[in-house]
Tab-separated table of C-alpha atoms in Angstrom:
chain	number	residue	atom	x	y	z
A	1	MET	CA	14.847	-23.280	27.543
A	2	ALA	CA	11.123	-22.663	27.225
A	3	ASP	CA	8.821	-24.830	29.305
A	4	PRO	CA	7.489	-27.579	26.971
A	5	GLY	CA	4.352	-27.816	29.105
A	6	LYS	CA	3.243	-24.296	28.242
A	7	ASP	CA	1.515	-23.074	25.104
A	8	PRO	CA	4.128	-21.884	22.600
A	9	LEU	CA	5.204	-18.256	22.893
A	10	ILE	CA	5.545	-16.261	19.678
A	11	TRP	CA	7.439	-12.985	19.874
A	12	LEU	CA	6.217	-10.384	17.348
A	13	ILE	CA	7.906	-7.172	16.237
A	14	ALA	CA	6.074	-4.435	14.326
A	15	GLY	CA	7.387	-0.910	14.017
A	16	GLU	CA	4.834	1.128	12.078
A	17	PRO	CA	1.039	1.296	11.636
A	18	SER	CA	0.866	-0.935	8.538
A	19	GLY	CA	2.953	-3.622	10.233
A	20	ASP	CA	0.873	-3.234	13.379
A	21	LEU	CA	-2.279	-4.128	11.430
A	22	ILE	CA	-0.568	-7.113	9.791
A	23	GLY	CA	0.642	-8.286	13.192
A	24	ALA	CA	-2.820	-7.917	14.719
A	25	ARG	CA	-4.410	-10.046	12.018
A	26	LEU	CA	-1.678	-12.641	12.408
A	27	ILE	CA	-2.342	-12.836	16.159
A	28	ALA	CA	-6.065	-13.336	15.524
A	29	ALA	CA	-5.390	-16.032	12.917
A	30	LEU	CA	-2.948	-17.857	15.185
A	31	ARG	CA	-5.495	-17.890	17.998
A	32	GLU	CA	-8.209	-19.149	15.675
A	33	LYS	CA	-6.061	-21.953	14.291
A	34	THR	CA	-4.843	-23.068	17.728
A	35	GLY	CA	-8.075	-22.575	19.650
A	36	GLY	CA	-6.302	-19.924	21.701
A	37	ARG	CA	-3.408	-22.215	22.645
A	38	ILE	CA	-0.758	-19.650	21.863
A	39	ARG	CA	1.041	-16.940	23.847
A	40	ILE	CA	2.036	-13.587	22.355
A	41	ALA	CA	4.688	-11.058	23.352
A	42	GLY	CA	6.564	-8.323	21.547
A	43	ILE	CA	6.352	-4.817	20.107
A	44	GLY	CA	3.285	-3.376	18.422
A	45	GLY	CA	0.823	-0.528	18.211
A	46	GLU	CA	-2.838	-0.007	18.933
A	47	ALA	CA	-4.097	-2.771	16.619
A	48	MET	CA	-1.880	-5.428	18.224
A	49	THR	CA	-2.671	-4.020	21.657
A	50	ALA	CA	-6.356	-4.567	20.880
A	51	GLU	CA	-5.474	-8.239	20.308
A	52	GLY	CA	-3.976	-8.446	23.787
A	53	LEU	CA	-0.311	-7.614	23.176
A	54	VAL	CA	1.485	-5.625	25.865
A	55	SER	CA	4.114	-3.794	23.826
A	56	LEU	CA	7.652	-3.568	25.149
A	57	PHE	CA	7.712	0.100	24.064
A	58	PRO	CA	5.732	2.432	21.732
A	59	ILE	CA	6.256	1.695	18.036
A	60	SER	CA	6.603	5.427	17.398
A	61	ASP	CA	10.105	5.101	18.900
A	62	ILE	CA	11.277	3.169	15.841
A	63	ALA	CA	8.898	4.408	13.098
A	64	VAL	CA	11.370	6.595	11.236
A	65	MET	CA	11.998	6.722	7.482
A	66	GLY	CA	14.862	8.194	5.454
A	67	LEU	CA	18.652	8.198	5.777
A	68	ILE	CA	18.906	11.806	6.931
A	69	GLU	CA	15.742	11.796	9.026
A	70	ILE	CA	16.890	8.847	11.124
A	71	ILE	CA	20.159	10.414	12.330
A	72	PRO	CA	18.813	12.281	15.381
A	73	ARG	CA	16.868	9.187	16.453
A	74	ILE	CA	19.800	6.745	16.305
A	75	PRO	CA	20.575	6.704	20.079
A	76	LEU	CA	16.958	5.880	20.982
A	77	ILE	CA	16.642	3.253	18.245
A	78	LYS	CA	19.896	1.566	19.276
A	79	ARG	CA	18.720	1.449	22.884
A	80	ARG	CA	15.417	-0.088	21.807
A	81	MET	CA	17.315	-2.707	19.778
A	82	ARG	CA	19.340	-3.731	22.840
A	83	GLU	CA	16.216	-3.894	24.993
A	84	THR	CA	14.445	-6.034	22.383
A	85	ILE	CA	17.305	-8.525	22.059
A	86	ALA	CA	17.633	-8.850	25.839
A	87	ARG	CA	13.904	-9.430	26.347
A	88	ILE	CA	13.682	-12.034	23.577
A	89	LYS	CA	16.612	-13.969	25.043
A	90	GLN	CA	14.941	-13.772	28.450
A	91	ASP	CA	11.539	-14.915	27.151
A	92	GLU	CA	12.943	-17.776	24.996
A	93	PRO	CA	10.014	-17.846	22.546
A	94	ALA	CA	9.263	-20.715	20.185
A	95	MET	CA	9.701	-18.256	17.320
A	96	VAL	CA	10.306	-14.594	16.543
A	97	VAL	CA	8.146	-13.136	13.773
A	98	SER	CA	9.203	-9.672	12.667
A	99	VAL	CA	6.791	-7.654	10.538
A	100	ASP	CA	8.366	-5.205	8.102
A	101	VAL	CA	10.789	-2.590	9.647
A	102	PRO	CA	13.809	-4.589	8.368
A	103	GLY	CA	16.250	-1.821	9.303
A	104	PHE	CA	15.439	-2.219	12.985
A	105	CYS	CA	14.933	-5.971	12.845
A	106	TYR	CA	18.174	-6.764	11.029
A	107	ASP	CA	20.242	-5.762	14.065
A	108	VAL	CA	17.861	-7.703	16.298
A	109	TRP	CA	18.386	-10.820	14.153
A	110	LYS	CA	22.148	-10.395	14.408
A	111	GLY	CA	21.850	-10.029	18.159
A	112	LEU	CA	20.034	-13.363	18.314
A	113	ARG	CA	22.589	-15.303	16.251
A	114	SER	CA	23.864	-17.176	19.282
A	115	SER	CA	20.372	-18.419	20.162
A	116	ASP	CA	18.470	-21.313	18.643
A	117	ILE	CA	15.269	-19.265	18.273
A	118	PRO	CA	13.784	-19.558	14.748
A	119	LEU	CA	13.488	-16.213	12.968
A	120	VAL	CA	10.700	-15.564	10.482
A	121	HIS	CA	10.137	-12.274	8.696
A	122	TYR	CA	6.777	-11.155	7.330
A	123	VAL	CA	6.896	-8.764	4.321
A	124	ALA	CA	9.803	-9.280	1.946
A	125	PRO	CA	12.076	-6.343	1.163
A	126	THR	CA	11.622	-4.930	-2.334
A	127	VAL	CA	14.831	-6.387	-3.750
A	128	TRP	CA	13.195	-6.342	-7.192
A	129	ALA	CA	13.123	-2.534	-7.028
A	130	TRP	CA	16.387	-1.621	-5.339
A	131	ARG	CA	19.253	-3.075	-3.267
A	132	PRO	CA	19.100	-6.672	-4.548
A	133	ASP	CA	21.950	-7.474	-2.140
A	134	ARG	CA	19.377	-7.567	0.672
A	135	ALA	CA	18.204	-10.999	-0.502
A	136	LYS	CA	21.570	-12.486	0.432
A	137	LYS	CA	21.682	-10.538	3.727
A	138	PHE	CA	18.232	-11.781	4.715
A	139	ALA	CA	19.142	-15.349	3.777
A	140	ALA	CA	22.146	-15.184	6.107
A	141	GLU	CA	20.007	-14.329	9.141
A	142	LEU	CA	16.509	-15.748	8.659
A	143	ASP	CA	14.947	-19.190	8.626
A	144	HIS	CA	11.862	-18.278	6.618
A	145	LEU	CA	10.379	-15.306	4.797
A	146	MET	CA	6.701	-14.633	4.113
A	147	ALA	CA	6.124	-12.549	0.976
A	148	LEU	CA	3.140	-10.384	0.080
A	149	LEU	CA	3.688	-10.426	-3.679
A	150	PRO	CA	3.491	-13.480	-5.950
A	151	PHE	CA	6.697	-12.746	-7.851
A	152	GLU	CA	8.944	-12.316	-4.787
A	153	PRO	CA	9.865	-15.862	-3.587
A	154	PRO	CA	12.366	-16.679	-6.383
A	155	TYR	CA	14.535	-13.681	-5.447
A	156	PHE	CA	15.167	-15.223	-2.026
A	157	GLU	CA	15.000	-18.924	-2.812
A	158	ARG	CA	17.962	-18.561	-5.163
A	159	GLU	CA	19.913	-17.344	-2.105
A	160	GLY	CA	18.869	-20.398	-0.080
A	161	LEU	CA	16.113	-18.773	1.997
A	162	ASP	CA	12.746	-20.531	2.130
A	163	CYS	CA	10.066	-18.060	1.089
A	164	THR	CA	6.287	-18.414	0.904
A	165	PHE	CA	3.810	-16.139	-0.871
A	166	VAL	CA	0.994	-15.670	1.641
A	167	GLY	CA	-1.015	-12.919	-0.062
A	168	HIS	CA	-1.371	-9.229	0.665
A	169	PRO	CA	-2.990	-8.226	3.992
A	170	VAL	CA	-4.867	-5.348	2.388
A	171	LEU	CA	-7.330	-7.897	0.988
A	172	GLU	CA	-8.718	-8.654	4.448
A	173	GLY	CA	-8.476	-5.220	5.974
A	174	GLY	CA	-12.062	-4.197	5.332
A	175	ALA	CA	-11.106	-1.317	3.039
A	176	GLY	CA	-13.887	-2.206	0.636
A	177	ALA	CA	-16.602	-2.451	3.284
A	178	GLY	CA	-16.660	1.014	4.843
A	179	ASP	CA	-19.915	2.807	5.629
A	180	GLY	CA	-19.446	5.973	3.612
A	181	ALA	CA	-23.044	7.144	3.872
A	182	GLY	CA	-23.007	6.716	7.645
A	183	PHE	CA	-19.754	8.648	7.912
A	184	ARG	CA	-21.211	11.533	5.921
A	185	ARG	CA	-24.288	11.661	8.156
A	186	LYS	CA	-22.186	11.531	11.322
A	187	HIS	CA	-19.902	14.374	10.263
A	188	GLY	CA	-22.445	16.604	8.572
A	189	ILE	CA	-21.295	16.013	5.010
A	190	SER	CA	-24.252	16.165	2.639
A	191	GLU	CA	-24.706	13.778	-0.286
A	192	SER	CA	-24.070	16.625	-2.715
A	193	ASP	CA	-20.820	17.761	-1.076
A	194	THR	CA	-17.512	16.815	-2.687
A	195	ALA	CA	-15.357	14.887	-0.211
A	196	ILE	CA	-11.613	14.516	-0.788
A	197	CYS	CA	-9.646	12.005	1.271
A	198	VAL	CA	-6.249	13.366	2.338
A	199	LEU	CA	-3.648	10.801	3.382
A	200	PRO	CA	-0.216	12.439	3.696
A	201	GLY	CA	1.407	9.520	5.544
A	202	SER	CA	1.658	7.709	8.852
A	203	ARG	CA	4.948	9.261	9.996
A	204	ARG	CA	5.363	12.852	11.153
A	205	GLY	CA	8.173	13.461	8.640
A	206	GLU	CA	6.017	12.261	5.743
A	207	VAL	CA	3.085	14.394	6.840
A	208	LYS	CA	5.282	17.457	7.264
A	209	ARG	CA	6.666	17.124	3.721
A	210	LEU	CA	3.364	16.428	1.958
A	211	ALA	CA	0.704	18.322	3.915
A	212	GLY	CA	1.792	21.742	2.665
A	213	ILE	CA	1.819	20.589	-0.960
A	214	PHE	CA	-1.611	18.999	-0.559
A	215	GLU	CA	-2.876	22.169	1.135
A	216	GLN	CA	-1.866	24.296	-1.851
A	217	ALA	CA	-3.570	21.795	-4.157
A	218	ALA	CA	-6.678	22.013	-1.975
A	219	LYS	CA	-6.918	25.770	-2.551
A	220	SER	CA	-7.123	25.192	-6.308
A	221	ILE	CA	-9.659	22.399	-5.862
A	222	VAL	CA	-11.923	24.597	-3.736
A	223	GLU	CA	-11.936	27.290	-6.420
A	224	ARG	CA	-13.753	24.879	-8.750
A	225	HIS	CA	-15.602	22.884	-6.073
A	226	PRO	CA	-16.387	25.319	-3.216
A	227	ASP	CA	-18.462	22.663	-1.410
A	228	THR	CA	-15.384	20.435	-0.897
A	229	VAL	CA	-14.850	18.757	2.461
A	230	PHE	CA	-11.346	17.440	3.154
A	231	VAL	CA	-11.285	14.249	5.204
A	232	PHE	CA	-8.074	13.253	7.031
A	233	PRO	CA	-7.977	9.634	8.256
A	234	THR	CA	-4.821	9.368	10.383
A	235	VAL	CA	-3.339	7.371	13.255
A	236	SER	CA	-3.968	8.184	16.897
A	237	TYR	CA	-0.468	9.454	17.729
A	238	LEU	CA	-0.592	11.933	14.806
A	239	SER	CA	-4.192	13.036	15.295
A	240	GLU	CA	-3.396	16.205	17.244
A	241	TYR	CA	-0.628	17.187	14.831
A	242	VAL	CA	-2.791	16.602	11.754
A	243	SER	CA	-5.693	18.490	13.348
A	244	GLY	CA	-3.427	21.503	13.799
A	245	LEU	CA	-2.438	21.395	10.141
A	246	ALA	CA	-6.022	20.923	8.966
A	247	GLU	CA	-7.137	24.128	10.706
A	248	ARG	CA	-5.315	26.140	8.019
A	249	TRP	CA	-7.006	24.368	5.109
A	250	PRO	CA	-9.734	25.962	2.981
A	251	GLY	CA	-13.320	24.798	3.392
A	252	LYS	CA	-14.474	22.229	5.902
A	253	THR	CA	-12.103	19.605	7.301
A	254	VAL	CA	-12.747	16.382	9.237
A	255	VAL	CA	-9.902	14.604	11.044
A	256	VAL	CA	-10.371	10.950	12.007
A	257	GLY	CA	-7.815	9.452	14.380
A	258	SER	CA	-9.224	5.978	14.940
A	259	ILE	CA	-8.693	2.780	12.979
A	260	ALA	CA	-12.396	1.980	13.359
A	261	GLU	CA	-13.480	5.008	11.284
A	262	LYS	CA	-10.701	4.965	8.694
A	263	PHE	CA	-12.457	2.866	6.070
A	264	ASP	CA	-15.786	4.634	6.594
A	265	ALA	CA	-13.943	7.888	5.942
A	266	ILE	CA	-12.295	6.540	2.790
A	267	GLN	CA	-15.570	5.135	1.454
A	268	ALA	CA	-17.268	8.496	1.988
A	269	CYS	CA	-14.914	10.273	-0.421
A	270	ASN	CA	-15.197	11.048	-4.122
A	271	ALA	CA	-11.435	11.046	-4.692
A	272	ALA	CA	-8.190	11.000	-2.726
A	273	MET	CA	-4.633	12.280	-2.664
A	274	ALA	CA	-2.295	10.042	-0.720
A	275	ALA	CA	1.298	9.393	0.199
A	276	SER	CA	2.834	6.504	-1.697
A	277	GLY	CA	2.319	3.260	0.207
A	278	THR	CA	-0.137	0.557	1.204
A	279	VAL	CA	-2.948	3.077	1.584
A	280	SER	CA	-3.187	3.178	-2.210
A	281	LEU	CA	-4.260	-0.471	-2.173
A	282	GLU	CA	-6.868	0.366	0.471
A	283	LEU	CA	-8.207	3.119	-1.748
A	284	ALA	CA	-8.257	0.670	-4.669
A	285	MET	CA	-10.194	-1.837	-2.554
A	286	ALA	CA	-12.684	0.919	-1.711
A	287	ARG	CA	-12.842	1.840	-5.418
A	288	VAL	CA	-11.966	5.464	-4.665
A	289	PRO	CA	-10.168	7.195	-7.562
A	290	HIS	CA	-6.872	8.593	-6.340
A	291	LEU	CA	-3.312	9.659	-6.966
A	292	ILE	CA	-0.133	9.131	-4.979
A	293	ALA	CA	2.606	11.589	-4.122
A	294	TYR	CA	5.896	11.438	-2.301
A	295	ARG	CA	8.827	13.671	-1.565
A	296	MET	CA	11.891	12.650	0.393
A	297	ASN	CA	14.827	14.706	1.597
A	298	GLY	CA	16.864	15.566	-1.507
A	299	LEU	CA	20.136	14.374	0.038
A	300	THR	CA	18.498	11.070	1.001
A	301	VAL	CA	17.383	10.523	-2.592
A	302	MET	CA	20.830	11.332	-3.961
A	303	ILE	CA	22.523	8.917	-1.554
A	304	VAL	CA	20.048	6.129	-2.313
A	305	LYS	CA	20.407	6.548	-6.066
A	306	THR	CA	24.196	6.703	-5.864
A	307	LEU	CA	24.751	3.794	-3.490
A	308	TYR	CA	21.916	1.435	-4.314
A	309	GLY	CA	20.399	2.370	-7.646
A	310	MET	CA	16.702	2.497	-8.419
A	311	LYS	CA	15.556	0.148	-11.162
A	312	GLN	CA	11.785	0.127	-10.710
A	313	LYS	CA	9.741	2.015	-13.301
A	314	TYR	CA	6.836	2.729	-10.924
A	315	ALA	CA	6.424	3.442	-7.214
A	316	ASN	CA	2.814	2.297	-6.891
A	317	LEU	CA	2.152	-1.430	-6.500
A	318	VAL	CA	-0.919	-1.435	-8.756
A	319	ASN	CA	1.192	0.129	-11.488
A	320	ILE	CA	4.017	-2.345	-10.879
A	321	LEU	CA	1.701	-5.350	-11.119
A	322	LEU	CA	-0.001	-4.075	-14.273
A	323	ASP	CA	3.180	-2.556	-15.747
A	324	ARG	CA	1.425	0.693	-16.609
A	325	GLU	CA	0.468	3.871	-14.770
A	326	VAL	CA	-3.094	3.318	-13.648
A	327	ILE	CA	-2.639	5.282	-10.412
A	328	PRO	CA	-1.105	8.708	-11.219
A	329	GLU	CA	2.268	9.188	-9.530
A	330	PHE	CA	3.712	12.509	-8.369
A	331	ILE	CA	7.146	11.682	-6.980
A	332	GLN	CA	10.001	14.045	-6.024
A	333	GLU	CA	10.244	16.859	-8.640
A	334	ARG	CA	6.732	16.047	-9.911
A	335	CYS	CA	5.340	16.332	-6.382
A	336	ARG	CA	3.875	19.760	-7.103
A	337	SER	CA	0.596	21.242	-5.931
A	338	ASP	CA	-0.448	22.426	-9.391
A	339	LEU	CA	0.013	18.983	-10.951
A	340	ILE	CA	-1.722	17.261	-8.054
A	341	ALA	CA	-4.663	19.679	-8.092
A	342	GLY	CA	-5.081	19.218	-11.836
A	343	LYS	CA	-5.238	15.432	-11.532
A	344	VAL	CA	-7.671	15.505	-8.577
A	345	LEU	CA	-9.963	17.812	-10.559
A	346	GLU	CA	-9.767	15.456	-13.533
A	347	LEU	CA	-10.793	12.525	-11.321
A	348	LEU	CA	-13.681	14.585	-9.931
A	349	ASP	CA	-14.943	15.973	-13.224
A	350	ASP	CA	-14.178	13.231	-15.754
A	351	ALA	CA	-16.365	10.144	-15.256
A	352	ALA	CA	-14.418	8.190	-17.890
A	353	ALA	CA	-11.113	8.796	-16.084
A	354	ARG	CA	-12.643	7.637	-12.794
A	355	GLU	CA	-14.109	4.459	-14.274
A	356	ALA	CA	-10.930	3.586	-16.174
A	357	GLN	CA	-8.924	3.634	-12.951
A	358	ILE	CA	-11.484	1.709	-10.913
A	359	GLU	CA	-11.869	-1.025	-13.514
A	360	SER	CA	-8.108	-1.450	-13.949
A	361	VAL	CA	-7.285	-1.996	-10.267
A	362	ASP	CA	-9.399	-5.162	-10.046
A	363	GLY	CA	-6.857	-7.134	-12.079
A	364	ALA	CA	-4.012	-6.046	-9.824
A	365	LEU	CA	-5.909	-6.923	-6.646
A	366	ALA	CA	-6.635	-10.430	-7.963
A	367	MET	CA	-2.880	-11.071	-8.242
A	368	LEU	CA	-2.477	-10.446	-4.517
A	369	ARG	CA	-4.745	-13.273	-3.345
A	370	PRO	CA	-3.226	-16.476	-1.871
A	371	GLU	CA	-4.336	-19.834	-3.250
A	372	ASN	CA	-6.239	-20.768	-0.097
A	373	GLY	CA	-7.864	-18.701	2.637
A	374	SER	CA	-6.953	-15.220	3.773
A	375	PRO	CA	-3.424	-13.775	3.868
A	376	SER	CA	-3.280	-13.836	7.672
A	377	ALA	CA	-4.541	-17.436	7.774
A	378	SER	CA	-1.891	-18.402	5.226
A	379	ALA	CA	0.790	-16.679	7.290
A	380	ALA	CA	-0.428	-18.336	10.507
A	381	SER	CA	-0.264	-21.725	8.802
A	382	VAL	CA	3.356	-21.110	7.855
A	383	VAL	CA	4.278	-20.075	11.402
A	384	LEU	CA	2.518	-23.020	13.034
A	385	SER	CA	3.907	-25.538	10.571
A	386	LEU	CA	7.440	-24.370	11.361
A	387	ILE	CA	6.793	-24.655	15.089
A	388	ASP	CA	5.098	-28.057	14.725
A	389	SER	CA	8.033	-29.397	12.730
A	390	GLY	CA	10.364	-28.517	15.586
A	391	HIS	CA	12.174	-26.107	13.299
A	392	GLN	CA	15.427	-24.868	14.769
A	393	ARG	CA	17.618	-22.318	13.095
A	394	ASP	CA	21.133	-23.122	11.994
A	395	ILE	CA	23.601	-21.038	13.972
A	396	LYS	CA	25.412	-18.867	11.454
A	397	GLU	CA	29.190	-19.032	11.608
A	398	LYS	CA	30.996	-15.766	12.037
């Protein structure tokens, strides 16, 4: 058992850049609330490393998306699962907090069934969109769930899993406070230049599928706006790959591979084309007009639709919250360069279209705020209250 004389150890698991940022903010909030009387171990990326975490292995080992895409990575992922379970049992933390990546974490939870370590998951699965059976599966393994969206808790509470809405981390990420003017000066982008933010994803597979489509759209955009500069904020482990792709693009390109410059880069842009995901909320926070696009392997889509169904009208969270398409969506068969280029040009040339989008997102962002404090502070309060109450998980019967 853990030494009661030591500060409590919390074991964190994050498996992709968005979860890494959430985990980093949670670490900072835990330290602030405890006056530093907390120990951290686990798996994370550069943001969590900056908060002092020594990751068990690189998160890129488990950052894979798609049913078909994951097949060649299965041996490595399975090995990382075994290593994670063994280290957690060895460390005997006061709690395990997993952040997103439920596919990887689910097997880790099962591997810890015989322990009395409380398991908390941060970021609820989208059972309201597809695979509602996951609510019951999560309830069978977890002790508590922290949700980012205000309408999520009832889906899990009806299955007997305690769930708390803690607010969406994007609200405290600094997306609305970037120094766009400074970024333009630093990278030689004049005030009169048109800057387009290009965000094709945080995984190599995503980037590979979308970058070519965005590149073709860029050629049409440059025909009307020859002064266009394309800005690529990406993550460090994809920076070299994205730079290689950007060399083929028309006009001037700027690739940014650091978290520190990401929001400056976004704020410097007149419009954006992005992969579907959290980055759309960051663009909304920065009040940058944008569209989202996504294309998955066709066989993956067919399997998902056949086995699990897809009942959500929209892919974008702003659209889901407002129940109307405020952020234009170009998904699967509509993920075409001509359609994307046309919408980007509309956002550049039509002031009314830009303002309509910017004004609409404010209502959606307000729905994502917790009642008190920041999302990470709310999440830290949940974690610490569970530890302080001596919470122990019920061992699930097989």
